[in-house]
Protein backbone atom coordinates (compact mmCIF):
# COMPACT_ATOMS: atom_id res chain seq x y z
CA UNK A 1 0.00 0.00 0.00
CA UNK A 2 0.88 3.66 0.14
CA UNK A 3 2.57 5.09 3.20
CA UNK A 4 4.78 7.94 4.32
CA UNK A 5 7.37 7.85 7.09
CA UNK A 6 8.77 11.04 8.59
CA UNK A 7 11.48 11.55 11.13
CA UNK A 8 10.08 11.84 14.59
CA UNK A 9 10.18 15.14 16.37
CA UNK A 10 10.10 17.44 18.00
CA UNK A 11 13.02 19.21 16.39
CA UNK A 12 14.47 22.25 18.14
CA UNK A 13 16.91 24.50 16.32
CA UNK A 14 18.51 27.84 16.89
CA UNK A 15 17.73 30.66 14.49
CA UNK A 16 19.83 30.51 11.28
CA UNK A 17 20.55 26.80 11.71
CA UNK A 18 20.25 24.33 8.84
CA UNK A 19 17.11 22.22 8.75
CA UNK A 20 16.55 18.73 7.40
CA UNK A 21 13.36 16.77 7.94
CA UNK A 22 13.55 13.29 6.47
CA UNK A 23 10.66 11.75 4.56
CA UNK A 24 10.51 8.39 2.81
CA UNK A 25 7.57 6.81 1.09
CA UNK A 26 6.17 3.54 -0.16
CA UNK A 27 3.90 3.67 -3.15
CA UNK A 28 2.83 1.91 -6.28
CA UNK A 29 3.50 3.82 -9.45
CA UNK A 30 4.84 7.35 -9.40
CA UNK A 31 2.97 9.51 -6.94
CA UNK A 32 3.24 13.25 -6.58
CA UNK A 33 4.88 14.34 -3.34
CA UNK A 34 4.10 17.26 -1.09
CA UNK A 35 5.16 19.08 2.01
CA UNK A 36 2.46 20.82 4.01
CA UNK A 37 2.97 23.17 6.94
CA UNK A 38 0.64 23.76 9.86
CA UNK A 39 1.11 26.84 12.00
CA UNK A 40 -0.36 26.82 15.52
CA UNK A 41 -4.15 26.92 15.51
CA UNK A 42 -4.42 26.78 11.74
CA UNK A 43 -5.14 24.30 8.97
CA UNK A 44 -2.55 22.81 6.68
CA UNK A 45 -1.03 24.89 3.91
CA UNK A 46 0.79 23.62 0.86
CA UNK A 47 4.48 24.42 1.19
CA UNK A 48 5.93 22.78 -1.91
CA UNK A 49 5.42 19.87 -4.26
CA UNK A 50 7.14 17.68 -6.86
CA UNK A 51 5.39 15.62 -9.48
CA UNK A 52 8.10 13.40 -10.94
CA UNK A 53 11.52 11.96 -10.21
CA UNK A 54 14.35 14.49 -9.83
CA UNK A 55 11.92 17.40 -9.60
CA UNK A 56 12.82 19.95 -6.95
CA UNK A 57 10.04 21.78 -5.17
CA UNK A 58 10.86 25.07 -3.48
CA UNK A 59 9.09 27.82 -1.60
CA UNK A 60 9.96 30.36 1.12
CA UNK A 61 13.56 29.11 1.24
CA UNK A 62 12.50 25.47 1.70
CA UNK A 63 13.49 22.82 -0.83
CA UNK A 64 12.82 19.13 -1.40
CA UNK A 65 13.94 16.84 -4.23
CA UNK A 66 11.94 13.83 -5.43
CA UNK A 67 14.39 10.90 -5.28
CA UNK A 68 12.89 7.81 -6.83
CA UNK A 69 15.97 5.65 -6.26
CA UNK A 70 15.83 6.21 -2.50
CA UNK A 71 12.04 6.83 -2.34
CA UNK A 72 12.70 10.01 -0.42
CA UNK A 73 11.57 13.62 -0.34
CA UNK A 74 13.57 15.29 2.42
CA UNK A 75 12.74 18.87 3.36
CA UNK A 76 15.65 21.32 3.78
CA UNK A 77 16.18 24.96 4.58
CA UNK A 78 19.52 26.65 4.85
CA UNK A 79 18.70 29.14 7.60
CA UNK A 80 15.58 28.77 9.71
CA UNK A 81 13.73 31.63 11.38
CA UNK A 82 11.55 31.76 14.46
CA UNK A 83 8.56 32.20 12.13
CA UNK A 84 9.26 28.73 10.67
CA UNK A 85 8.13 27.12 13.92
CA UNK A 86 5.30 24.83 12.89
CA UNK A 87 4.39 21.20 12.21
CA UNK A 88 5.54 19.87 8.83
CA UNK A 89 3.78 17.02 7.02
CA UNK A 90 5.09 14.99 4.15
CA UNK A 91 2.41 13.51 1.89
CA UNK A 92 1.97 11.54 -1.29
CA UNK A 93 -0.89 11.83 -3.76
CA UNK A 94 -2.19 8.65 -5.30
CA UNK A 95 -5.17 7.48 -7.29
CA UNK A 96 -7.84 5.45 -5.57
CA UNK A 97 -9.28 2.90 -7.95
CA UNK A 98 -12.63 2.63 -6.25
CA UNK A 99 -14.72 3.45 -9.28
CA UNK A 100 -14.40 7.14 -8.54
CA UNK A 101 -10.86 7.55 -9.69
CA UNK A 102 -10.29 10.11 -7.02
CA UNK A 103 -6.94 11.32 -5.84
CA UNK A 104 -6.13 10.95 -2.18
CA UNK A 105 -3.37 12.29 -0.01
CA UNK A 106 -1.65 10.01 2.47
CA UNK A 107 0.20 11.88 5.21
CA UNK A 108 3.13 11.19 7.44
CA UNK A 109 2.63 11.76 11.16
CA UNK A 110 4.14 15.22 11.12
CA UNK A 111 7.31 16.72 12.57
CA UNK A 112 7.09 19.61 14.98
CA UNK A 113 9.79 22.23 14.50
CA UNK A 114 10.60 24.82 17.15
CA UNK A 115 13.09 27.56 16.31
CA UNK A 116 14.52 29.53 19.22
CA UNK A 117 16.13 32.98 18.95
CA UNK B 1 -7.94 31.30 1.30
CA UNK B 2 -9.53 29.15 -1.37
CA UNK B 3 -13.05 29.61 -0.07
CA UNK B 4 -13.46 26.75 2.35
CA UNK B 5 -15.01 27.21 5.75
CA UNK B 6 -15.75 24.84 8.58
CA UNK B 7 -18.34 25.22 11.29
CA UNK B 8 -18.36 25.24 14.18
CA UNK B 9 -14.72 26.03 14.99
CA UNK B 10 -15.03 24.60 18.47
CA UNK B 11 -17.57 22.30 20.06
CA UNK B 12 -17.94 20.49 23.35
CA UNK B 13 -20.51 17.74 23.46
CA UNK B 14 -21.54 14.92 25.75
CA UNK B 15 -20.97 11.24 25.14
CA UNK B 16 -23.86 9.65 23.27
CA UNK B 17 -25.13 12.80 21.60
CA UNK B 18 -25.22 13.28 17.83
CA UNK B 19 -22.92 15.92 16.34
CA UNK B 20 -22.75 17.33 12.82
CA UNK B 21 -19.82 19.26 11.43
CA UNK B 22 -20.17 21.30 8.29
CA UNK B 23 -17.74 22.04 5.49
CA UNK B 24 -18.67 24.69 2.94
CA UNK B 25 -16.74 25.56 -0.21
CA UNK B 26 -17.16 28.27 -2.80
CA UNK B 27 -14.66 26.83 -5.32
CA UNK B 28 -17.01 24.37 -7.04
CA UNK B 29 -14.43 21.61 -6.51
CA UNK B 30 -15.56 18.08 -7.13
CA UNK B 31 -13.70 16.31 -4.34
CA UNK B 32 -14.18 16.88 -0.63
CA UNK B 33 -12.58 15.10 2.31
CA UNK B 34 -12.88 14.79 6.05
CA UNK B 35 -9.75 14.07 8.09
CA UNK B 36 -9.12 13.83 11.79
CA UNK B 37 -5.85 14.90 13.36
CA UNK B 38 -4.57 13.28 16.52
CA UNK B 39 -1.15 13.42 18.21
CA UNK B 40 1.07 10.61 17.02
CA UNK B 41 -1.21 9.76 14.11
CA UNK B 42 -0.97 12.71 11.79
CA UNK B 43 -4.01 13.11 9.57
CA UNK B 44 -6.26 10.15 8.86
CA UNK B 45 -9.00 10.06 6.24
CA UNK B 46 -12.52 9.50 7.56
CA UNK B 47 -14.68 9.82 4.45
CA UNK B 48 -14.49 11.52 1.11
CA UNK B 49 -16.84 12.58 -1.65
CA UNK B 50 -16.30 12.54 -5.40
CA UNK B 51 -19.54 14.29 -6.29
CA UNK B 52 -23.04 15.11 -5.12
CA UNK B 53 -24.41 12.09 -3.27
CA UNK B 54 -21.23 10.13 -4.05
CA UNK B 55 -19.19 9.27 -0.99
CA UNK B 56 -16.81 6.56 0.15
CA UNK B 57 -15.09 5.45 3.33
CA UNK B 58 -11.58 6.24 4.41
CA UNK B 59 -9.35 4.39 6.84
CA UNK B 60 -11.11 5.46 10.06
CA UNK B 61 -14.79 5.63 9.07
CA UNK B 62 -16.33 3.64 11.93
CA UNK B 63 -18.74 5.79 13.96
CA UNK B 64 -18.98 8.46 11.27
CA UNK B 65 -21.34 9.13 8.40
CA UNK B 66 -21.32 11.82 5.73
CA UNK B 67 -23.67 13.45 3.29
CA UNK B 68 -23.29 15.68 0.29
CA UNK B 69 -26.54 16.96 -1.13
CA UNK B 70 -24.96 19.99 -2.83
CA UNK B 71 -21.57 20.53 -4.43
CA UNK B 72 -20.64 23.15 -1.86
CA UNK B 73 -21.53 21.33 1.36
CA UNK B 74 -20.08 18.19 2.94
CA UNK B 75 -21.44 17.19 6.33
CA UNK B 76 -19.77 14.88 8.83
CA UNK B 77 -22.03 13.29 11.46
CA UNK B 78 -21.08 11.47 14.61
CA UNK B 79 -24.24 9.51 15.31
CA UNK B 80 -23.40 8.90 18.96
CA UNK B 81 -20.27 10.71 20.05
CA UNK B 82 -17.65 8.88 22.10
CA UNK B 83 -14.59 10.18 23.92
CA UNK B 84 -12.34 8.52 21.32
CA UNK B 85 -13.76 10.93 18.77
CA UNK B 86 -12.30 13.92 20.60
CA UNK B 87 -10.05 15.33 17.90
CA UNK B 88 -9.44 18.14 15.47
CA UNK B 89 -11.38 17.63 12.25
CA UNK B 90 -10.23 19.07 8.95
CA UNK B 91 -12.12 19.37 5.73
CA UNK B 92 -10.26 19.58 2.42
CA UNK B 93 -11.18 20.13 -1.20
CA UNK B 94 -9.51 19.31 -4.48
CA UNK B 95 -10.15 19.32 -8.18
CA UNK B 96 -8.88 16.68 -10.50
CA UNK B 97 -8.83 17.76 -14.12
CA UNK B 98 -5.91 20.04 -14.80
CA UNK B 99 -5.02 20.30 -11.16
CA UNK B 100 -4.66 16.67 -10.22
CA UNK B 101 -1.22 17.26 -8.83
CA UNK B 102 -2.06 20.30 -6.76
CA UNK B 103 -3.02 18.39 -3.67
CA UNK B 104 -5.65 19.76 -1.36
CA UNK B 105 -6.82 23.02 0.16
CA UNK B 106 -7.68 22.70 3.83
CA UNK B 107 -10.16 24.41 6.08
CA UNK B 108 -9.14 25.84 9.44
CA UNK B 109 -10.42 22.87 11.41
CA UNK B 110 -13.04 22.08 14.05
CA UNK B 111 -11.88 21.19 17.53
CA UNK B 112 -14.35 18.70 18.98
CA UNK B 113 -14.28 17.62 22.61
CA UNK B 114 -16.50 14.79 23.78
CA UNK B 115 -16.95 14.70 27.56
Coordinates of C-alpha atoms in Angstrom, one line a residue:
Chain A
X1 CA 0.0 0.0 0.0
X2 CA 0.9 3.7 0.1
X3 CA 2.6 5.1 3.2
X4 CA 4.8 7.9 4.3
X5 CA 7.4 7.8 7.1
X6 CA 8.8 11.0 8.6
X7 CA 11.5 11.5 11.1
X8 CA 10.1 11.8 14.6
X9 CA 10.2 15.1 16.4
X10 CA 10.1 17.4 18.0
X11 CA 13.0 19.2 16.4
X12 CA 14.5 22.2 18.1
X13 CA 16.9 24.5 16.3
X14 CA 18.5 27.8 16.9
X15 CA 17.7 30.7 14.5
X16 CA 19.8 30.5 11.3
X17 CA 20.6 26.8 11.7
X18 CA 20.3 24.3 8.8
X19 CA 17.1 22.2 8.7
X20 CA 16.5 18.7 7.4
X21 CA 13.4 16.8 7.9
X22 CA 13.5 13.3 6.5
X23 CA 10.7 11.7 4.6
X24 CA 10.5 8.4 2.8
X25 CA 7.6 6.8 1.1
X26 CA 6.2 3.5 -0.2
X27 CA 3.9 3.7 -3.2
X28 CA 2.8 1.9 -6.3
X29 CA 3.5 3.8 -9.5
X30 CA 4.8 7.4 -9.4
X31 CA 3.0 9.5 -6.9
X32 CA 3.2 13.2 -6.6
X33 CA 4.9 14.3 -3.3
X34 CA 4.1 17.3 -1.1
X35 CA 5.2 19.1 2.0
X36 CA 2.5 20.8 4.0
X37 CA 3.0 23.2 6.9
X38 CA 0.6 23.8 9.9
X39 CA 1.1 26.8 12.0
X40 CA -0.4 26.8 15.5
X41 CA -4.2 26.9 15.5
X42 CA -4.4 26.8 11.7
X43 CA -5.1 24.3 9.0
X44 CA -2.5 22.8 6.7
X45 CA -1.0 24.9 3.9
X46 CA 0.8 23.6 0.9
X47 CA 4.5 24.4 1.2
X48 CA 5.9 22.8 -1.9
X49 CA 5.4 19.9 -4.3
X50 CA 7.1 17.7 -6.9
X51 CA 5.4 15.6 -9.5
X52 CA 8.1 13.4 -10.9
X53 CA 11.5 12.0 -10.2
X54 CA 14.3 14.5 -9.8
X55 CA 11.9 17.4 -9.6
X56 CA 12.8 19.9 -7.0
X57 CA 10.0 21.8 -5.2
X58 CA 10.9 25.1 -3.5
X59 CA 9.1 27.8 -1.6
X60 CA 10.0 30.4 1.1
X61 CA 13.6 29.1 1.2
X62 CA 12.5 25.5 1.7
X63 CA 13.5 22.8 -0.8
X64 CA 12.8 19.1 -1.4
X65 CA 13.9 16.8 -4.2
X66 CA 11.9 13.8 -5.4
X67 CA 14.4 10.9 -5.3
X68 CA 12.9 7.8 -6.8
X69 CA 16.0 5.7 -6.3
X70 CA 15.8 6.2 -2.5
X71 CA 12.0 6.8 -2.3
X72 CA 12.7 10.0 -0.4
X73 CA 11.6 13.6 -0.3
X74 CA 13.6 15.3 2.4
X75 CA 12.7 18.9 3.4
X76 CA 15.6 21.3 3.8
X77 CA 16.2 25.0 4.6
X78 CA 19.5 26.7 4.8
X79 CA 18.7 29.1 7.6
X80 CA 15.6 28.8 9.7
X81 CA 13.7 31.6 11.4
X82 CA 11.5 31.8 14.5
X83 CA 8.6 32.2 12.1
X84 CA 9.3 28.7 10.7
X85 CA 8.1 27.1 13.9
X86 CA 5.3 24.8 12.9
X87 CA 4.4 21.2 12.2
X88 CA 5.5 19.9 8.8
X89 CA 3.8 17.0 7.0
X90 CA 5.1 15.0 4.1
X91 CA 2.4 13.5 1.9
X92 CA 2.0 11.5 -1.3
X93 CA -0.9 11.8 -3.8
X94 CA -2.2 8.6 -5.3
X95 CA -5.2 7.5 -7.3
X96 CA -7.8 5.4 -5.6
X97 CA -9.3 2.9 -8.0
X98 CA -12.6 2.6 -6.2
X99 CA -14.7 3.4 -9.3
X100 CA -14.4 7.1 -8.5
X101 CA -10.9 7.6 -9.7
X102 CA -10.3 10.1 -7.0
X103 CA -6.9 11.3 -5.8
X104 CA -6.1 10.9 -2.2
X105 CA -3.4 12.3 0.0
X106 CA -1.7 10.0 2.5
X107 CA 0.2 11.9 5.2
X108 CA 3.1 11.2 7.4
X109 CA 2.6 11.8 11.2
X110 CA 4.1 15.2 11.1
X111 CA 7.3 16.7 12.6
X112 CA 7.1 19.6 15.0
X113 CA 9.8 22.2 14.5
X114 CA 10.6 24.8 17.1
X115 CA 13.1 27.6 16.3
X116 CA 14.5 29.5 19.2
X117 CA 16.1 33.0 19.0
Chain B
X1 CA -7.9 31.3 1.3
X2 CA -9.5 29.2 -1.4
X3 CA -13.1 29.6 -0.1
X4 CA -13.5 26.7 2.4
X5 CA -15.0 27.2 5.8
X6 CA -15.8 24.8 8.6
X7 CA -18.3 25.2 11.3
X8 CA -18.4 25.2 14.2
X9 CA -14.7 26.0 15.0
X10 CA -15.0 24.6 18.5
X11 CA -17.6 22.3 20.1
X12 CA -17.9 20.5 23.4
X13 CA -20.5 17.7 23.5
X14 CA -21.5 14.9 25.7
X15 CA -21.0 11.2 25.1
X16 CA -23.9 9.7 23.3
X17 CA -25.1 12.8 21.6
X18 CA -25.2 13.3 17.8
X19 CA -22.9 15.9 16.3
X20 CA -22.7 17.3 12.8
X21 CA -19.8 19.3 11.4
X22 CA -20.2 21.3 8.3
X23 CA -17.7 22.0 5.5
X24 CA -18.7 24.7 2.9
X25 CA -16.7 25.6 -0.2
X26 CA -17.2 28.3 -2.8
X27 CA -14.7 26.8 -5.3
X28 CA -17.0 24.4 -7.0
X29 CA -14.4 21.6 -6.5
X30 CA -15.6 18.1 -7.1
X31 CA -13.7 16.3 -4.3
X32 CA -14.2 16.9 -0.6
X33 CA -12.6 15.1 2.3
X34 CA -12.9 14.8 6.1
X35 CA -9.8 14.1 8.1
X36 CA -9.1 13.8 11.8
X37 CA -5.8 14.9 13.4
X38 CA -4.6 13.3 16.5
X39 CA -1.2 13.4 18.2
X40 CA 1.1 10.6 17.0
X41 CA -1.2 9.8 14.1
X42 CA -1.0 12.7 11.8
X43 CA -4.0 13.1 9.6
X44 CA -6.3 10.1 8.9
X45 CA -9.0 10.1 6.2
X46 CA -12.5 9.5 7.6
X47 CA -14.7 9.8 4.5
X48 CA -14.5 11.5 1.1
X49 CA -16.8 12.6 -1.6
X50 CA -16.3 12.5 -5.4
X51 CA -19.5 14.3 -6.3
X52 CA -23.0 15.1 -5.1
X53 CA -24.4 12.1 -3.3
X54 CA -21.2 10.1 -4.1
X55 CA -19.2 9.3 -1.0
X56 CA -16.8 6.6 0.2
X57 CA -15.1 5.4 3.3
X58 CA -11.6 6.2 4.4
X59 CA -9.3 4.4 6.8
X60 CA -11.1 5.5 10.1
X61 CA -14.8 5.6 9.1
X62 CA -16.3 3.6 11.9
X63 CA -18.7 5.8 14.0
X64 CA -19.0 8.5 11.3
X65 CA -21.3 9.1 8.4
X66 CA -21.3 11.8 5.7
X67 CA -23.7 13.4 3.3
X68 CA -23.3 15.7 0.3
X69 CA -26.5 17.0 -1.1
X70 CA -25.0 20.0 -2.8
X71 CA -21.6 20.5 -4.4
X72 CA -20.6 23.1 -1.9
X73 CA -21.5 21.3 1.4
X74 CA -20.1 18.2 2.9
X75 CA -21.4 17.2 6.3
X76 CA -19.8 14.9 8.8
X77 CA -22.0 13.3 11.5
X78 CA -21.1 11.5 14.6
X79 CA -24.2 9.5 15.3
X80 CA -23.4 8.9 19.0
X81 CA -20.3 10.7 20.0
X82 CA -17.6 8.9 22.1
X83 CA -14.6 10.2 23.9
X84 CA -12.3 8.5 21.3
X85 CA -13.8 10.9 18.8
X86 CA -12.3 13.9 20.6
X87 CA -10.1 15.3 17.9
X88 CA -9.4 18.1 15.5
X89 CA -11.4 17.6 12.3
X90 CA -10.2 19.1 8.9
X91 CA -12.1 19.4 5.7
X92 CA -10.3 19.6 2.4
X93 CA -11.2 20.1 -1.2
X94 CA -9.5 19.3 -4.5
X95 CA -10.2 19.3 -8.2
X96 CA -8.9 16.7 -10.5
X97 CA -8.8 17.8 -14.1
X98 CA -5.9 20.0 -14.8
X99 CA -5.0 20.3 -11.2
X100 CA -4.7 16.7 -10.2
X101 CA -1.2 17.3 -8.8
X102 CA -2.1 20.3 -6.8
X103 CA -3.0 18.4 -3.7
X104 CA -5.7 19.8 -1.4
X105 CA -6.8 23.0 0.2
X106 CA -7.7 22.7 3.8
X107 CA -10.2 24.4 6.1
X108 CA -9.1 25.8 9.4
X109 CA -10.4 22.9 11.4
X110 CA -13.0 22.1 14.1
X111 CA -11.9 21.2 17.5
X112 CA -14.3 18.7 19.0
X113 CA -14.3 17.6 22.6
X114 CA -16.5 14.8 23.8
X115 CA -17.0 14.7 27.6

